[in-house]
Coordinates of C-alpha atoms and ligand atoms in Angstrom, one line a residue:
M1 CA 21.0 7.8 -5.9
T2 CA 20.8 6.0 -2.4
S3 CA 21.2 2.2 -2.0
L4 CA 20.8 -0.5 0.5
T5 CA 23.0 -3.5 0.8
L6 CA 21.3 -6.4 2.6
E7 CA 23.8 -9.1 3.9
P8 CA 22.9 -12.5 3.6
I9 CA 20.4 -13.8 6.0
S10 CA 20.6 -17.1 7.6
H11 CA 17.4 -17.3 9.7
V12 CA 14.0 -15.6 9.8
S13 CA 11.2 -16.0 12.3
G14 CA 8.7 -13.5 13.9
T15 CA 5.4 -11.8 13.6
I16 CA 4.6 -9.1 11.4
H17 CA 1.7 -6.8 12.1
L18 CA 0.6 -5.8 8.5
P19 CA 0.0 -2.1 7.5
G20 CA -3.6 -1.4 6.2
S21 CA -4.4 -2.5 2.7
K22 CA -3.6 0.2 0.0
S23 CA -6.8 -1.1 -2.2
I24 CA -9.1 -0.9 0.7
S25 CA -7.8 2.2 2.3
N26 CA -8.2 4.3 -0.9
R27 CA -11.7 2.8 -1.8
A28 CA -13.0 3.3 1.9
L29 CA -11.7 7.0 1.9
L30 CA -13.6 7.5 -1.5
L31 CA -16.7 5.9 -0.4
A32 CA -16.8 7.7 3.1
A33 CA -16.4 10.9 1.6
L34 CA -19.3 10.2 -0.9
S35 CA -21.5 8.8 2.2
E36 CA -24.3 10.2 4.2
G37 CA -23.0 10.6 7.8
E38 CA -19.6 10.5 9.6
T39 CA -17.0 7.4 9.2
E40 CA -14.4 6.3 11.5
L41 CA -11.4 4.6 9.4
S42 CA -8.9 2.5 11.6
N43 CA -5.7 0.8 10.5
L44 CA -5.6 3.2 7.1
L45 CA -2.3 2.5 5.4
V46 CA 0.2 5.4 5.5
S47 CA 1.8 5.7 2.2
D48 CA 2.3 7.9 -0.7
D49 CA -0.8 6.4 -2.7
V50 CA -3.1 6.8 0.4
S51 CA -1.7 10.4 0.9
H52 CA -2.6 11.4 -2.6
M53 CA -6.2 10.3 -2.2
L54 CA -6.2 12.1 1.3
E55 CA -5.0 15.5 -0.3
A56 CA -7.3 15.2 -3.2
L57 CA -10.4 14.8 -0.9
K58 CA -9.2 17.7 1.0
Q59 CA -8.7 20.1 -2.2
L60 CA -12.3 18.9 -3.0
G61 CA -13.6 20.2 0.3
V62 CA -14.3 17.0 2.2
N63 CA -13.6 17.3 5.8
Y64 CA -11.8 14.9 7.7
S65 CA -9.5 14.6 10.8
L66 CA -6.4 12.3 10.8
S67 CA -4.6 10.9 13.8
D68 CA -1.1 11.9 14.3
G69 CA 0.3 8.6 13.1
G70 CA -2.1 8.7 10.1
T71 CA -3.8 5.3 10.7
F72 CA -7.2 6.7 12.0
C73 CA -9.4 9.2 9.9
K74 CA -12.7 10.6 10.9
V75 CA -14.5 11.6 7.6
A76 CA -17.4 13.9 7.4
G77 CA -19.3 12.4 4.4
R78 CA -20.8 14.9 2.0
G79 CA -23.9 12.7 1.3
A80 CA -23.7 13.8 -2.3
A81 CA -21.3 14.1 -5.4
F82 CA -18.4 16.4 -5.3
S83 CA -18.4 20.0 -6.4
T84 CA -16.0 22.6 -6.9
D85 CA -16.0 26.5 -7.1
G86 CA -13.6 27.1 -10.4
L87 CA -10.9 24.9 -11.4
V88 CA -9.1 22.6 -9.1
E89 CA -5.8 20.7 -9.9
L90 CA -5.4 17.2 -8.2
F91 CA -1.8 15.6 -8.3
L92 CA -2.5 11.9 -7.8
G93 CA 1.2 10.6 -8.1
N94 CA 1.4 7.3 -9.5
A95 CA -1.6 5.9 -7.6
G96 CA -3.8 3.9 -9.8
T97 CA -6.2 3.3 -7.0
A98 CA -6.5 7.2 -6.7
M99 CA -6.5 8.4 -10.4
R100 CA -9.2 5.8 -11.8
P101 CA -11.7 6.0 -9.1
L102 CA -11.6 9.7 -8.9
A103 CA -11.8 10.2 -12.6
A104 CA -15.1 8.6 -12.4
A105 CA -16.6 10.0 -9.3
L106 CA -15.6 13.5 -10.7
A107 CA -16.9 13.0 -14.1
L108 CA -20.2 12.4 -12.5
S109 CA -20.2 15.3 -10.4
P110 CA -20.7 19.2 -11.1
V111 CA -16.9 20.0 -11.1
D112 CA -14.1 21.6 -13.0
V113 CA -10.8 19.4 -12.3
R114 CA -7.4 18.7 -14.0
L115 CA -6.2 15.1 -12.7
T116 CA -2.4 15.1 -13.1
G117 CA 0.4 12.6 -11.8
E118 CA 4.0 11.7 -12.1
P119 CA 5.7 11.1 -15.4
R120 CA 4.8 7.2 -15.4
M121 CA 1.3 8.1 -14.7
E122 CA 1.1 9.9 -18.2
E123 CA 2.0 6.5 -19.6
R124 CA -0.4 4.3 -17.6
P125 CA -3.5 3.8 -19.9
I126 CA -7.0 4.9 -18.9
G127 CA -8.8 5.2 -22.3
H128 CA -11.0 2.2 -21.8
L129 CA -12.5 3.9 -18.6
L130 CA -13.0 7.3 -20.5
D131 CA -14.7 5.4 -23.2
A132 CA -17.1 4.1 -20.7
L133 CA -17.6 7.4 -19.1
R134 CA -18.2 9.1 -22.5
Q135 CA -21.2 6.4 -23.4
L136 CA -23.0 8.0 -20.3
G137 CA -22.5 11.5 -21.7
A138 CA -19.4 12.6 -19.6
D139 CA -17.2 15.5 -20.7
V140 CA -13.5 14.0 -19.9
S141 CA -10.4 15.2 -22.2
C142 CA -6.9 13.9 -22.3
E143 CA -4.7 17.1 -22.2
K144 CA -1.6 15.4 -24.0
N145 CA -2.1 12.0 -25.4
E146 CA -5.7 10.5 -26.0
G147 CA -6.2 7.8 -23.5
Y148 CA -3.9 8.9 -21.0
P149 CA -3.5 11.4 -18.1
P150 CA -3.3 14.4 -17.6
L151 CA -7.1 14.7 -17.9
R152 CA -9.4 17.7 -17.7
I153 CA -12.8 16.7 -16.5
Q154 CA -15.7 19.1 -16.5
G155 CA -18.3 16.8 -14.8
K156 CA -22.0 17.0 -14.5
A157 CA -24.9 15.1 -13.1
L158 CA -25.9 12.4 -15.5
E159 CA -28.9 10.1 -15.9
G160 CA -27.2 6.7 -16.1
G161 CA -27.9 4.0 -18.8
R162 CA -26.2 1.0 -20.1
V163 CA -22.3 1.0 -20.8
T164 CA -19.8 -1.5 -22.2
I165 CA -16.6 -1.4 -20.7
D166 CA -13.0 -3.1 -21.5
G167 CA -12.0 -5.1 -18.8
S168 CA -8.8 -6.5 -20.5
V169 CA -6.1 -4.1 -19.4
S170 CA -7.1 -3.0 -15.7
S171 CA -9.8 -4.0 -13.4
Q172 CA -9.6 -0.6 -12.0
F173 CA -11.8 0.8 -14.7
L174 CA -14.5 -1.3 -13.8
T175 CA -13.9 -0.6 -10.1
A176 CA -14.1 2.9 -10.8
M177 CA -17.4 2.7 -12.8
L178 CA -18.9 0.5 -10.2
M179 CA -18.0 3.0 -7.2
A180 CA -19.1 6.2 -9.3
A181 CA -22.4 4.7 -10.5
P182 CA -24.6 5.5 -7.5
L183 CA -23.9 9.3 -8.4
V184 CA -26.2 9.1 -11.4
T185 CA -30.0 9.6 -11.2
G186 CA -31.2 6.5 -12.9
E187 CA -29.9 2.7 -13.2
V188 CA -26.5 1.7 -14.3
V189 CA -25.7 -1.4 -16.1
I190 CA -22.1 -2.5 -17.2
E191 CA -21.5 -4.8 -19.7
I192 CA -17.9 -6.2 -19.7
K193 CA -16.0 -6.6 -23.0
G194 CA -12.8 -8.7 -23.3
D195 CA -11.4 -10.9 -20.4
L196 CA -11.6 -9.3 -17.1
V197 CA -8.2 -9.1 -15.6
S198 CA -7.4 -9.0 -11.7
K199 CA -10.9 -10.4 -10.9
P200 CA -10.6 -10.5 -7.2
Y201 CA -10.1 -6.6 -7.0
I202 CA -13.8 -6.5 -8.2
D203 CA -14.8 -8.5 -5.1
I204 CA -13.1 -6.0 -3.1
T205 CA -15.3 -3.3 -4.9
L206 CA -18.3 -4.8 -4.3
A207 CA -17.7 -5.6 -0.6
L208 CA -16.8 -2.2 0.0
M209 CA -19.8 -0.8 -1.9
K210 CA -22.1 -3.1 0.3
S211 CA -20.4 -2.0 3.5
F212 CA -21.3 1.6 2.5
G213 CA -24.8 0.6 1.7
V214 CA -25.1 0.1 -2.1
E215 CA -26.1 -3.3 -3.7
V216 CA -24.7 -4.3 -7.1
V217 CA -26.2 -7.2 -9.0
N218 CA -23.1 -9.2 -10.3
D219 CA -24.2 -11.3 -13.5
H220 CA -21.1 -14.0 -13.4
Y221 CA -18.8 -10.8 -13.9
K222 CA -20.2 -10.3 -17.4
S223 CA -22.7 -7.5 -16.5
F224 CA -23.1 -5.6 -13.3
K225 CA -26.5 -3.7 -12.6
I226 CA -26.5 -0.9 -10.0
P227 CA -30.1 -0.3 -9.3
A228 CA -31.3 3.3 -9.2
G229 CA -32.2 5.2 -6.2
Q230 CA -29.0 4.1 -4.0
T231 CA -26.8 6.5 -1.9
Y232 CA -23.8 5.7 -0.1
R233 CA -24.5 5.4 3.7
S234 CA -21.7 5.6 6.4
P235 CA -21.2 2.3 8.2
G236 CA -20.1 4.2 11.5
Q237 CA -17.0 2.7 11.9
F238 CA -14.9 0.7 9.3
L239 CA -11.5 -1.4 9.9
V240 CA -9.2 -1.6 7.1
E241 CA -7.8 -5.2 7.0
G242 CA -4.1 -5.7 6.5
D243 CA -2.4 -5.5 3.2
A244 CA -2.3 -8.9 1.7
S245 CA 0.2 -8.0 -1.1
S246 CA 2.6 -6.5 1.6
A247 CA 2.2 -9.7 3.4
S248 CA 3.7 -11.5 0.4
Y249 CA 7.3 -10.8 1.1
F250 CA 7.3 -11.8 4.7
L251 CA 5.5 -15.1 3.8
A252 CA 7.8 -15.8 1.1
A253 CA 10.7 -15.3 3.4
A254 CA 9.7 -18.1 5.8
A255 CA 9.1 -20.4 2.7
I256 CA 12.6 -19.8 1.4
R257 CA 14.4 -19.9 4.7
G258 CA 12.3 -22.2 6.4
G259 CA 11.8 -20.3 9.7
E260 CA 8.2 -19.7 11.0
V261 CA 6.7 -16.3 10.2
T262 CA 3.3 -15.0 10.9
V263 CA 1.5 -12.0 9.4
T264 CA -1.5 -10.6 11.4
G265 CA -4.5 -8.6 10.1
I266 CA -5.4 -10.8 7.3
G267 CA -6.6 -14.4 7.2
E268 CA -9.0 -16.9 5.5
N269 CA -12.0 -14.5 5.3
S270 CA -9.9 -11.6 3.9
L271 CA -11.5 -9.5 1.2
Q272 CA -8.3 -9.5 -0.8
G273 CA -7.4 -11.8 -3.4
D274 CA -3.8 -11.8 -2.6
T275 CA -4.3 -13.9 0.2
A276 CA -4.3 -16.6 -2.5
F277 CA -0.6 -16.1 -2.6
A278 CA -0.3 -18.2 0.6
Q279 CA -1.7 -21.4 -1.5
V280 CA 1.1 -20.6 -4.4
L281 CA 3.6 -21.1 -1.4
A282 CA 2.0 -24.1 -0.5
D283 CA 2.1 -25.4 -4.2
M284 CA 5.7 -24.9 -4.0
G285 CA 6.1 -26.8 -0.9
A286 CA 5.8 -24.6 2.0
Q287 CA 3.6 -25.3 5.1
V288 CA 0.7 -22.8 5.4
T289 CA -1.7 -22.1 8.1
M290 CA -4.7 -19.9 7.5
A291 CA -6.6 -18.7 10.4
A292 CA -9.2 -16.0 10.7
D293 CA -6.8 -13.4 11.9
H294 CA -3.6 -14.5 10.5
I295 CA -1.4 -16.5 8.0
K296 CA 1.7 -18.6 9.0
V297 CA 4.2 -20.1 6.8
S298 CA 7.2 -22.5 7.4
R299 CA 9.0 -25.3 5.3
H300 CA 10.3 -28.4 5.9
G301 CA 11.1 -30.1 2.5
R302 CA 12.6 -28.4 -0.6
L303 CA 10.8 -25.9 -2.6
R304 CA 9.8 -26.8 -6.3
G305 CA 9.3 -24.7 -9.2
I306 CA 5.5 -24.4 -10.5
D307 CA 3.8 -23.3 -13.7
Q308 CA 0.7 -21.5 -12.7
D309 CA -1.8 -18.5 -14.2
M310 CA -1.4 -15.8 -11.8
N311 CA -3.7 -13.1 -13.4
R312 CA -5.9 -13.2 -10.1
I313 CA -2.9 -12.0 -7.9
P314 CA -0.8 -9.8 -10.3
D315 CA 1.0 -7.8 -7.5
A316 CA 1.9 -10.9 -5.2
A317 CA 2.9 -12.9 -8.4
M318 CA 6.0 -10.4 -8.5
T319 CA 7.2 -12.2 -5.0
I320 CA 6.7 -15.6 -6.6
A321 CA 9.3 -14.3 -9.2
T322 CA 12.0 -13.9 -6.9
T323 CA 11.1 -17.0 -4.7
A324 CA 11.5 -19.0 -7.7
L325 CA 15.3 -18.3 -7.3
F326 CA 15.2 -20.6 -4.5
A327 CA 13.1 -23.6 -6.0
D328 CA 14.1 -26.9 -7.6
G329 CA 13.3 -26.4 -11.5
P330 CA 11.9 -23.5 -13.4
T331 CA 8.6 -21.5 -12.3
T332 CA 6.4 -20.1 -15.0
I333 CA 4.2 -17.0 -14.0
R334 CA 1.3 -16.8 -16.8
N335 CA -1.2 -14.5 -17.8
I336 CA 0.3 -11.2 -16.5
A337 CA 0.5 -9.0 -19.8
N338 CA -0.7 -6.1 -17.9
W339 CA 2.4 -6.1 -15.6
R340 CA 3.7 -4.1 -18.6
V341 CA 1.4 -1.1 -17.8
K342 CA 2.1 -0.6 -13.9
E343 CA 4.5 1.2 -12.2
T344 CA 7.1 0.4 -14.9
D345 CA 7.0 -2.4 -17.6
R346 CA 7.3 -5.2 -14.8
L347 CA 7.9 -7.9 -17.1
A348 CA 10.9 -6.6 -18.8
A349 CA 12.2 -5.2 -15.6
M350 CA 11.9 -8.4 -13.5
A351 CA 13.5 -10.1 -16.5
A352 CA 16.5 -7.9 -16.6
E353 CA 17.0 -7.7 -12.7
L354 CA 16.5 -11.6 -12.3
R355 CA 19.2 -12.1 -15.1
K356 CA 21.6 -9.8 -13.0
V357 CA 21.4 -12.2 -9.7
G358 CA 22.1 -15.2 -12.3
A359 CA 18.9 -16.7 -13.3
T360 CA 18.0 -17.6 -16.9
V361 CA 14.6 -15.9 -17.9
D362 CA 12.4 -16.2 -20.6
E363 CA 10.3 -13.1 -21.1
G364 CA 7.2 -13.7 -23.2
E365 CA 4.6 -11.4 -24.1
D366 CA 2.4 -12.3 -21.0
Y367 CA 4.5 -14.8 -19.1
L368 CA 7.9 -15.0 -17.5
T369 CA 9.9 -18.4 -16.9
I370 CA 12.6 -18.1 -14.2
E371 CA 15.1 -21.0 -14.0
P372 CA 17.2 -20.4 -10.8
P373 CA 21.0 -20.4 -11.1
T374 CA 23.2 -22.9 -9.1
Q375 CA 24.8 -19.9 -7.5
L376 CA 23.3 -16.4 -7.0
R377 CA 25.4 -13.4 -7.7
H378 CA 25.7 -10.1 -5.9
A379 CA 24.1 -7.3 -8.1
E380 CA 23.0 -3.8 -8.0
I381 CA 19.0 -4.1 -8.6
E382 CA 17.5 -1.2 -10.4
T383 CA 14.2 -0.4 -9.0
Y384 CA 12.6 1.8 -11.6
N385 CA 10.5 3.6 -9.1
D386 CA 8.7 0.4 -8.5
H387 CA 8.1 -0.3 -4.8
R388 CA 7.4 -4.1 -5.5
I389 CA 10.7 -4.5 -7.4
A390 CA 12.4 -3.0 -4.3
M391 CA 10.6 -5.4 -2.1
C392 CA 10.6 -8.5 -3.9
F393 CA 14.3 -8.6 -4.6
S394 CA 15.1 -7.9 -0.8
L395 CA 14.3 -11.7 -0.7
V396 CA 17.7 -12.7 -2.7
A397 CA 19.4 -11.9 0.8
L398 CA 17.9 -15.2 2.1
S399 CA 21.0 -16.8 0.6
D400 CA 24.7 -16.7 1.2
T401 CA 24.8 -13.8 -1.3
P402 CA 24.0 -9.9 -0.6
V403 CA 21.8 -7.9 -2.7
T404 CA 22.0 -4.1 -3.1
I405 CA 18.7 -2.2 -3.8
L406 CA 18.9 1.0 -5.5
D407 CA 16.6 3.7 -4.3
P408 CA 15.0 1.7 -1.5
G409 CA 12.9 4.8 -0.5
C410 CA 10.6 4.0 -3.6
T411 CA 8.7 1.4 -1.1
S412 CA 6.8 4.5 0.0
K413 CA 4.2 4.2 -2.4
T414 CA 2.6 1.4 -0.3
F415 CA 4.9 0.3 2.4
P416 CA 7.4 3.3 3.8
T417 CA 8.8 1.2 6.7
Y418 CA 9.0 -2.1 4.6
F419 CA 13.0 -2.6 5.3
D420 CA 12.7 -2.0 9.0
E421 CA 10.0 -4.6 9.1
F422 CA 12.1 -7.0 7.0
A423 CA 14.8 -6.6 9.3
R424 CA 12.8 -7.5 12.2
I425 CA 12.3 -11.0 11.1
S426 CA 15.9 -11.3 9.7
E427 CA 19.0 -12.9 11.6
R428 CA 22.5 -12.6 10.4
Ligands
S3P1 O1 -8.1 -2.4 -7.5 C1 -7.1 -2.2 -7.0 O2 -6.9 -2.0 -5.9 C2 -5.8 -2.9 -7.7 C3 -6.0 -3.6 -8.8 C4 -4.7 -4.0 -9.5 O3 -4.7 -3.4 -10.8 P1 -5.1 -4.0 -12.0 O4 -6.6 -4.1 -12.3 O5 -4.8 -2.8 -13.1 O6 -4.1 -5.1 -12.6 C5 -3.7 -4.3 -8.8 O7 -2.5 -4.5 -9.4 C6 -3.5 -2.9 -8.0 O8 -2.4 -2.9 -7.1 C7 -4.5 -2.3 -7.1
PEP2 C1 0.1 -1.7 -9.8 C2 0.1 -1.2 -8.6 O1 -0.4 -0.1 -8.1 P1 -1.7 0.9 -8.8 O2 -2.6 0.8 -7.8 O3 -1.1 2.2 -8.9 O4 -2.1 0.4 -10.1 C3 0.8 -1.8 -7.4 O5 0.7 -1.6 -6.2 O6 1.7 -2.9 -7.6

């Protein structure tokens, strides 16, 4: 296995132009494919998760042209549901933002498909989404274990109606139902059962649907109505904003080391909930400036530990877990039970790796408390094929201790050039 040792970094400063958001890239590609008209997408993310969506759309007969660098894509919208001629197999890696939305859109299209993924994808639940699709009359079956991929979908046009969906494990199931709803002939009403997790991602979904011409009536995140007779329409051009989760590592570096770091491509009006990460750094004692097109972080005093519910920022919250190594006092990250069903069991994995560098960690069912050590230890960080573990543990080098990241290439899921960009703001 390859590894990367980061030597101690004494200073950080600079500006990072963020790659496009994963969440927005994959939503925009799917909606552009379903739309009437041609869409020009710019600042598209170039990463494994987006490649899986692009490849799947190609196999479904969607015509598009991608620029050499892969950040610009012209999509010829179908103006209709998908269709296939015989069985088509789509491999979706470990991309939740491809598997869940495509499963729903294909279940409501006249297709015969198999959706497969990496071994970890077969352990990531999708049952709540399948329950909701089956209430509409969809024909979706699990080939190995009930409630998990791989899936066989014999899709068909459906009428719509009222469905209940459990929102307590992943918001991506609701996102998938919302985005697929305009494919049915009648009205769809989706009622939420259980506490809806990762809520800000639903705002991204609703904003994207609106950009592509579909209105949703949101009754306080308890029920959503998608009135009948709406079709997706291309906005013509669509700019993907920078990835706010990817921004978290650079902003945290400035908070830890005290140099000034700016990220561009996101700002105070961004669609992504993960921009709230900057506020968490401010709560820990960092100085944060939010402008329309950038976020800037520096620090003058010391960082202090915090105790917060981070359900709204599940991805960026992992960056707080390693930032906590540099704060005075313990930090508790609460309401993150669904970390266990992501790229790996992130609660167990983060606890294990934080202990290796010397922290005292209490791993609860749905929380993590991190007490920083007086002296960090050099450790080999196991990354469990989880891009965010690799990225958030790079921050350990912002000390007098090196850190070794095993399998650093796993950042390709969302940020293939992460370590090059991190080196650009680092001075030794
Ligand atoms: O809708 C999205 O784009 C995402 C939703 C979140 O997942 P959950 O809703 O499963 O928490 C997040 O962790 C994931 O990286 C992207
Ligand atoms: C949870 C994540 O990914 P996915 O979209 O596959 O759920 C993530 O990127 O942290």
